[in-house]
mmCIF file of C-alpha atoms in Angstrom:
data_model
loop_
_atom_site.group_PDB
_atom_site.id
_atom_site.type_symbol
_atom_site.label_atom_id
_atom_site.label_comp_id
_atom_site.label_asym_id
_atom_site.label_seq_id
_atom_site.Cartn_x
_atom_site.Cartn_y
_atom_site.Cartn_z
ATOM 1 C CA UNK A 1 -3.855 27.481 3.901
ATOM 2 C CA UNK A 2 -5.725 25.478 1.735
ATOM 3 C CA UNK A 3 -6.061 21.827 2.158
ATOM 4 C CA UNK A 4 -5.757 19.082 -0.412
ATOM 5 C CA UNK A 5 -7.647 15.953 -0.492
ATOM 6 C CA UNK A 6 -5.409 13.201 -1.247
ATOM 7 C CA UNK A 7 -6.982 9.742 -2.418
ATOM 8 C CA UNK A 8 -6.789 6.829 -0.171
ATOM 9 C CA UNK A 9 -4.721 3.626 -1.114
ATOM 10 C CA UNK A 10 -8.196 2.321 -0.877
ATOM 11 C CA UNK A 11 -9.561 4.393 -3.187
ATOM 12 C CA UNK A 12 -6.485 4.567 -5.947
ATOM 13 C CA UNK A 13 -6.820 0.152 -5.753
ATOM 14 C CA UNK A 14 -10.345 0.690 -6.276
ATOM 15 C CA UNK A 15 -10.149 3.207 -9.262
ATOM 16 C CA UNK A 16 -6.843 0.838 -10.619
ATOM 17 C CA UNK A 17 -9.297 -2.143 -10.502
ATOM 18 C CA UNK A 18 -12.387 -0.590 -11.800
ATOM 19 C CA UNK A 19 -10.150 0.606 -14.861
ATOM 20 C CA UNK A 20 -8.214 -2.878 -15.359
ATOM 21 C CA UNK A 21 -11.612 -4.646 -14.838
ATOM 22 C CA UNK A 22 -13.562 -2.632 -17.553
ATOM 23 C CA UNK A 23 -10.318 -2.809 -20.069
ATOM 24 C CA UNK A 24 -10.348 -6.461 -19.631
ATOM 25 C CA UNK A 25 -14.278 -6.480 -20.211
ATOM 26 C CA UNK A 26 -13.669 -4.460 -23.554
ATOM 27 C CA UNK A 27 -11.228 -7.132 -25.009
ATOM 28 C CA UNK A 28 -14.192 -9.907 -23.652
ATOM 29 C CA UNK A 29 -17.278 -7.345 -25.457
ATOM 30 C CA UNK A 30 -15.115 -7.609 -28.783
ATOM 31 C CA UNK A 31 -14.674 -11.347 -28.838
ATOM 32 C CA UNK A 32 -18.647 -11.604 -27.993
ATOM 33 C CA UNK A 33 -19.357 -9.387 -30.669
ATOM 34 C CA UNK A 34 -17.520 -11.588 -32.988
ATOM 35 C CA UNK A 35 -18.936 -14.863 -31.813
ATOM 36 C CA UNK A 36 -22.711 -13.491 -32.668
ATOM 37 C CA UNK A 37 -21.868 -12.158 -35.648
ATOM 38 C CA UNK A 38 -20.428 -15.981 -36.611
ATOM 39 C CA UNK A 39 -23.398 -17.062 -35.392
ATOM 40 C CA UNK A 40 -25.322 -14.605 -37.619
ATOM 41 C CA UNK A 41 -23.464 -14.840 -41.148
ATOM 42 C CA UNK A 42 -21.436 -18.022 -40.737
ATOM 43 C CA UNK A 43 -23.902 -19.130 -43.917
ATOM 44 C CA UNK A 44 -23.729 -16.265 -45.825
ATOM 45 C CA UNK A 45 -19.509 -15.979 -45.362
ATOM 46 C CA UNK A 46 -19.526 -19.674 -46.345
ATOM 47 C CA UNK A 47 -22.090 -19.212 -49.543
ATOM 48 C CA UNK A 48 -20.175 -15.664 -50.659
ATOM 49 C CA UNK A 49 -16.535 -16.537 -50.331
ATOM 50 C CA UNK A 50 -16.228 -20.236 -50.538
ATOM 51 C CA UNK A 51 -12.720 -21.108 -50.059
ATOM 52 C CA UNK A 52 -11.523 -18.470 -51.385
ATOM 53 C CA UNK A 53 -11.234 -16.993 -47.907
ATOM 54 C CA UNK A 54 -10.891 -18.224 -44.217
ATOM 55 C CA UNK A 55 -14.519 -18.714 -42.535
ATOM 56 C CA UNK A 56 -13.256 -16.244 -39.150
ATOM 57 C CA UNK A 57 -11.692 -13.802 -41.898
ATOM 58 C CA UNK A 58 -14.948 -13.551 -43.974
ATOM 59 C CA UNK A 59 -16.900 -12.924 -40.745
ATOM 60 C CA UNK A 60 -14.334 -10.244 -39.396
ATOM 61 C CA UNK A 61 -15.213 -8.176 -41.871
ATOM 62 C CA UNK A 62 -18.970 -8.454 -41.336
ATOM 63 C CA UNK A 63 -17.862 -7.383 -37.830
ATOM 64 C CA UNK A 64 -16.283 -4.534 -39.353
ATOM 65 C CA UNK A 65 -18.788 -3.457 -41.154
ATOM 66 C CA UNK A 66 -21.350 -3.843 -38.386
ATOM 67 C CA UNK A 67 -19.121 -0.905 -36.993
ATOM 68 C CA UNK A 68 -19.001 1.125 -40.024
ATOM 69 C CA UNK A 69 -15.559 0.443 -40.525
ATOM 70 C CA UNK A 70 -15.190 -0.510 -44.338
ATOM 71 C CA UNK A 71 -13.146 -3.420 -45.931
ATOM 72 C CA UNK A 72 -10.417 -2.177 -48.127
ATOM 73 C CA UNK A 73 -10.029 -3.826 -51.424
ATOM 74 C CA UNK A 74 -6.738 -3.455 -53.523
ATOM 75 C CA UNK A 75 -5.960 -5.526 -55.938
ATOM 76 C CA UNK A 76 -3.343 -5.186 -59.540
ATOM 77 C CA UNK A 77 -3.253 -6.535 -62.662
ATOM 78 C CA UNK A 78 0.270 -6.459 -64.850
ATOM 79 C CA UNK A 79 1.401 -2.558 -63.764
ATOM 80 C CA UNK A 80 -2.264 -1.370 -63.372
ATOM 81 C CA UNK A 81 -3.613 -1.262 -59.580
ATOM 82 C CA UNK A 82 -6.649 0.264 -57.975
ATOM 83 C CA UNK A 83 -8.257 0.466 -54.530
ATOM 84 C CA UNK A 84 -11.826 0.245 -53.388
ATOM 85 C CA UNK A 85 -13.982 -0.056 -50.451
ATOM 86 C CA UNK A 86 -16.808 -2.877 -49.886
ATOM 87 C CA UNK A 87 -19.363 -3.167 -47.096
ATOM 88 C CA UNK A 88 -20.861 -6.258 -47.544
ATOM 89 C CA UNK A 89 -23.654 -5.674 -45.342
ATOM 90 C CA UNK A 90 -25.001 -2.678 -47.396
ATOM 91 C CA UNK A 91 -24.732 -4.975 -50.359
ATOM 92 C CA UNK A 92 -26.737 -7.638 -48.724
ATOM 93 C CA UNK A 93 -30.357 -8.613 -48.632
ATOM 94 C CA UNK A 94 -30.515 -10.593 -45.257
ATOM 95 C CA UNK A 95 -32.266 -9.486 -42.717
ATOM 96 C CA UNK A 96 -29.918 -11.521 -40.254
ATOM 97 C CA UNK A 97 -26.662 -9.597 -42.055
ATOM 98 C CA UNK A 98 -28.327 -6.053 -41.592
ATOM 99 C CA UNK A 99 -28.960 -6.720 -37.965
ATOM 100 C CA UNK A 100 -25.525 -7.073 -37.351
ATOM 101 C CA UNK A 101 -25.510 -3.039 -37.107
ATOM 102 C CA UNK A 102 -26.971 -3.352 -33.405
ATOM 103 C CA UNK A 103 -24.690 -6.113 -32.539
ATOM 104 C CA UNK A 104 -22.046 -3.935 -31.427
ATOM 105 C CA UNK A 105 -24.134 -1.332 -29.362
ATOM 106 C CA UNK A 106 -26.284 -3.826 -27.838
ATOM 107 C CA UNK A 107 -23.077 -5.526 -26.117
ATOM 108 C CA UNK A 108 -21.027 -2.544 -25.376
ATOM 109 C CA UNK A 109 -24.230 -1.342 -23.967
ATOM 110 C CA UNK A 110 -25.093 -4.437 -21.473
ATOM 111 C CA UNK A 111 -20.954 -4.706 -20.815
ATOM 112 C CA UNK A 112 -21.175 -1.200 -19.616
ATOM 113 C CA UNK A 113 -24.104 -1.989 -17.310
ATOM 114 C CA UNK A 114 -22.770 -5.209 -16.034
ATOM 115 C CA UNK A 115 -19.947 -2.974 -15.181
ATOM 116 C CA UNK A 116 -21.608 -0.124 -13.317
ATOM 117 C CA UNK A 117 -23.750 -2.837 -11.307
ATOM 118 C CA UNK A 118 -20.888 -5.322 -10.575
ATOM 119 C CA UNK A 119 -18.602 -2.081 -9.865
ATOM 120 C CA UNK A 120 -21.565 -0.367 -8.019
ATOM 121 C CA UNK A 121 -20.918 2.571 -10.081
ATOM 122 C CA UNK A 122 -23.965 5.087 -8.593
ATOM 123 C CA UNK A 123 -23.759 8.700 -10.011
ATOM 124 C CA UNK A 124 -22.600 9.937 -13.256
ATOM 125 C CA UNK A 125 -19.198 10.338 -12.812
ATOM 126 C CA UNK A 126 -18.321 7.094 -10.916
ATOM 127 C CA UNK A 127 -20.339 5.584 -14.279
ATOM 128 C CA UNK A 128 -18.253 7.595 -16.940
ATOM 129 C CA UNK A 129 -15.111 5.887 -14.517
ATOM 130 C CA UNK A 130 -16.147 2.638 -15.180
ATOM 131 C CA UNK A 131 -17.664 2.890 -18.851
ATOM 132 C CA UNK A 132 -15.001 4.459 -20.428
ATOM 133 C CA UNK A 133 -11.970 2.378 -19.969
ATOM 134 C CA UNK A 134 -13.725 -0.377 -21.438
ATOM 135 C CA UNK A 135 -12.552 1.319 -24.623
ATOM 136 C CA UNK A 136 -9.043 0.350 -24.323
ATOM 137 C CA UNK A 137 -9.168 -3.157 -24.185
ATOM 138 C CA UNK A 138 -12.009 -2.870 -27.162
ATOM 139 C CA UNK A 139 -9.403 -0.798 -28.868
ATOM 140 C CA UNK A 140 -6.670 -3.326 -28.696
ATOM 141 C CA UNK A 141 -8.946 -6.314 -30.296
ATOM 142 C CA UNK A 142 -10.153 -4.238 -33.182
ATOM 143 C CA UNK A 143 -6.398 -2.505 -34.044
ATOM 144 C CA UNK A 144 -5.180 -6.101 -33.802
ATOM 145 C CA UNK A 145 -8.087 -7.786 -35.747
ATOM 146 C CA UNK A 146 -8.132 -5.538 -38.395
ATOM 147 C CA UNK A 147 -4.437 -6.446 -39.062
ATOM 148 C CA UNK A 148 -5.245 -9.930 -38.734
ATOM 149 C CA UNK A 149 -7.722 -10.207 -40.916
ATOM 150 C CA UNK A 150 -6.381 -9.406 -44.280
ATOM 151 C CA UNK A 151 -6.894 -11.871 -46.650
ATOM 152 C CA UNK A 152 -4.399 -12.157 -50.030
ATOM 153 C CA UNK A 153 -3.966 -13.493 -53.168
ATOM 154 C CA UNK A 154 -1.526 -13.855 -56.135
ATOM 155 C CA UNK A 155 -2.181 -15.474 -59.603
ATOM 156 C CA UNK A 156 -0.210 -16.004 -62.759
ATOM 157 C CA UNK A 157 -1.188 -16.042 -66.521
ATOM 158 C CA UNK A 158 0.420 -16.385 -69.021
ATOM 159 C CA UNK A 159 3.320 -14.427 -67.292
ATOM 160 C CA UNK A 160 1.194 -11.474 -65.867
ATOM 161 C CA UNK A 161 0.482 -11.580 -62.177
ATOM 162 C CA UNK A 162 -2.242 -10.260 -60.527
ATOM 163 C CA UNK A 163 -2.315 -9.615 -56.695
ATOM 164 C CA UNK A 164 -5.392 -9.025 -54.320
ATOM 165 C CA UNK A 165 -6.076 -7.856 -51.075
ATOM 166 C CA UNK A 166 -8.802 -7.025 -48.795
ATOM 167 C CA UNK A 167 -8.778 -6.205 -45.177
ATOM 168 C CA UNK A 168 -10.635 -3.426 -42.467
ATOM 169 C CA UNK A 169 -9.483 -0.100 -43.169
ATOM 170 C CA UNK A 170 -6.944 0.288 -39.675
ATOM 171 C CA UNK A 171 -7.623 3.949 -38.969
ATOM 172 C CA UNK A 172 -11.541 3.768 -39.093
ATOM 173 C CA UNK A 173 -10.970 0.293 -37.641
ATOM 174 C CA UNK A 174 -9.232 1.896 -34.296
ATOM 175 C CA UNK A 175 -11.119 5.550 -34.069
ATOM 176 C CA UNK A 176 -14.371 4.900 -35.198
ATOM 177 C CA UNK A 177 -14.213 0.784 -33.895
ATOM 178 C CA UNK A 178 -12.210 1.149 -31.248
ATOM 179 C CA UNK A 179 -12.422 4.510 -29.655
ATOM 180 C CA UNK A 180 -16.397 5.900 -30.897
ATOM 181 C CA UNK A 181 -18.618 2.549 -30.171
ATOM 182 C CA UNK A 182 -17.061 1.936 -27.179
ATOM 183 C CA UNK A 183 -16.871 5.098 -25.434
ATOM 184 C CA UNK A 184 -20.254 6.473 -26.297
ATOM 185 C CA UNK A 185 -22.093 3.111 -25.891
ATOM 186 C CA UNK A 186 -20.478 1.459 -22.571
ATOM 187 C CA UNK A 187 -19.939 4.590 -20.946
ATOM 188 C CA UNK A 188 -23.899 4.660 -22.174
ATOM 189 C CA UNK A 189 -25.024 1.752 -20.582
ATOM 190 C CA UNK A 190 -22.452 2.284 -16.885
ATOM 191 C CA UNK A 191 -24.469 5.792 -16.815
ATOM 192 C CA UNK A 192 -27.648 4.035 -17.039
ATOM 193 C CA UNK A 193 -26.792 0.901 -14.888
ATOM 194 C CA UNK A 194 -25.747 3.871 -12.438
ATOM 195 C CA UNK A 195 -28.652 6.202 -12.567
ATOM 196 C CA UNK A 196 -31.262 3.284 -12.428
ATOM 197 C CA UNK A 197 -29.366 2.623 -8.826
ATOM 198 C CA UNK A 198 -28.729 5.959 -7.444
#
């Protein structure tokens, strides 16, 4: 008869923790994220958009960008509408704006390592255990912030209204945001973190 090997209450805590400790890091690596890119193109949002739009709103969708995620832009005029898509920091020249594409790698990296150290993650699979999950609460704060941050307007002349949107497109916002970066550059850094330690 073949014997199973049950986990341990010990063990099932331990995994429970690692997994609630590295989803709660993931909403923590998104708000980071989004403080140093405000630190980055606070200027430029203010200079671009004036007060047109909301500082935090201009800046979320730098923060979008930096994760390839595009801004969707809708807008319509009388009974003629049209949709676009804008990445503001292709269409940049700032060197501070085009670094923002390593912002979120860099910290999904070192949150991933943190992780694996603080966790004591040391082989590959007790690193994939502790990097991955970090992708759900990373998940949450970009499906959420891309819904936030939508920015409208309306305007009337001489009876015709025209209407204007823009905001992160939601699917590429949650896959390619939420699910990609985070996965394949936290579980990144855990399995380094782990491997240096092993």
């Amino acid at each position: 008869m073949a014997q199973q090997s049950l986990a341990t209450p010990a063990e099932s805590v331990s995994r429970g923790a690692s997994i609630a400790a590295s989803a709660g890091l993931g909403v923590l690596a998104a708000i980071v994220g989004y403080l140093i890119t405000y630190v980055m193109v606070v200027d430029q949002v203010r200079e671009g958009f004036g007060d047109y739009v909301a500082e935090w709103t201009g800046v979320a969708w730098y923060y979008y960008n930096a994760h390839l995620v595009d801004i969707e832009a809708s807008g319509g005029i009388g009974g003629f509408s049209g949709t676009d898509t804008v990445d503001f920091i292709a269409q940049t020249d700032a060197t501070s704006a085009t670094a923002l594409y390593v912002v979120p790698p860099l910290v999904l990296f070192a949150f991933g390592a943190v992780l694996a150290y603080q966790l004591d993650a040391r082989n590959l699979g007790e690193a994939v255990i502790v990097g991955a999950p970090v992708t759900i609460g990373y998940a949450i704060i970009m499906a959420l912030g891309a819904v936030v941050a939508e920015s409208s307007t309306e305007a009337s002349f001489l009876g015709i209204e025209a209407t204007g949107t823009m905001s992160p497109e939601l699917v590429p916002a949650i896959i390619l945001g939420g699910i990609i970066y985070p996965v394949v550059f936290a579980t990144a850094g855990a399995v380094v973190a782990a491997l240096l330690r092993a």
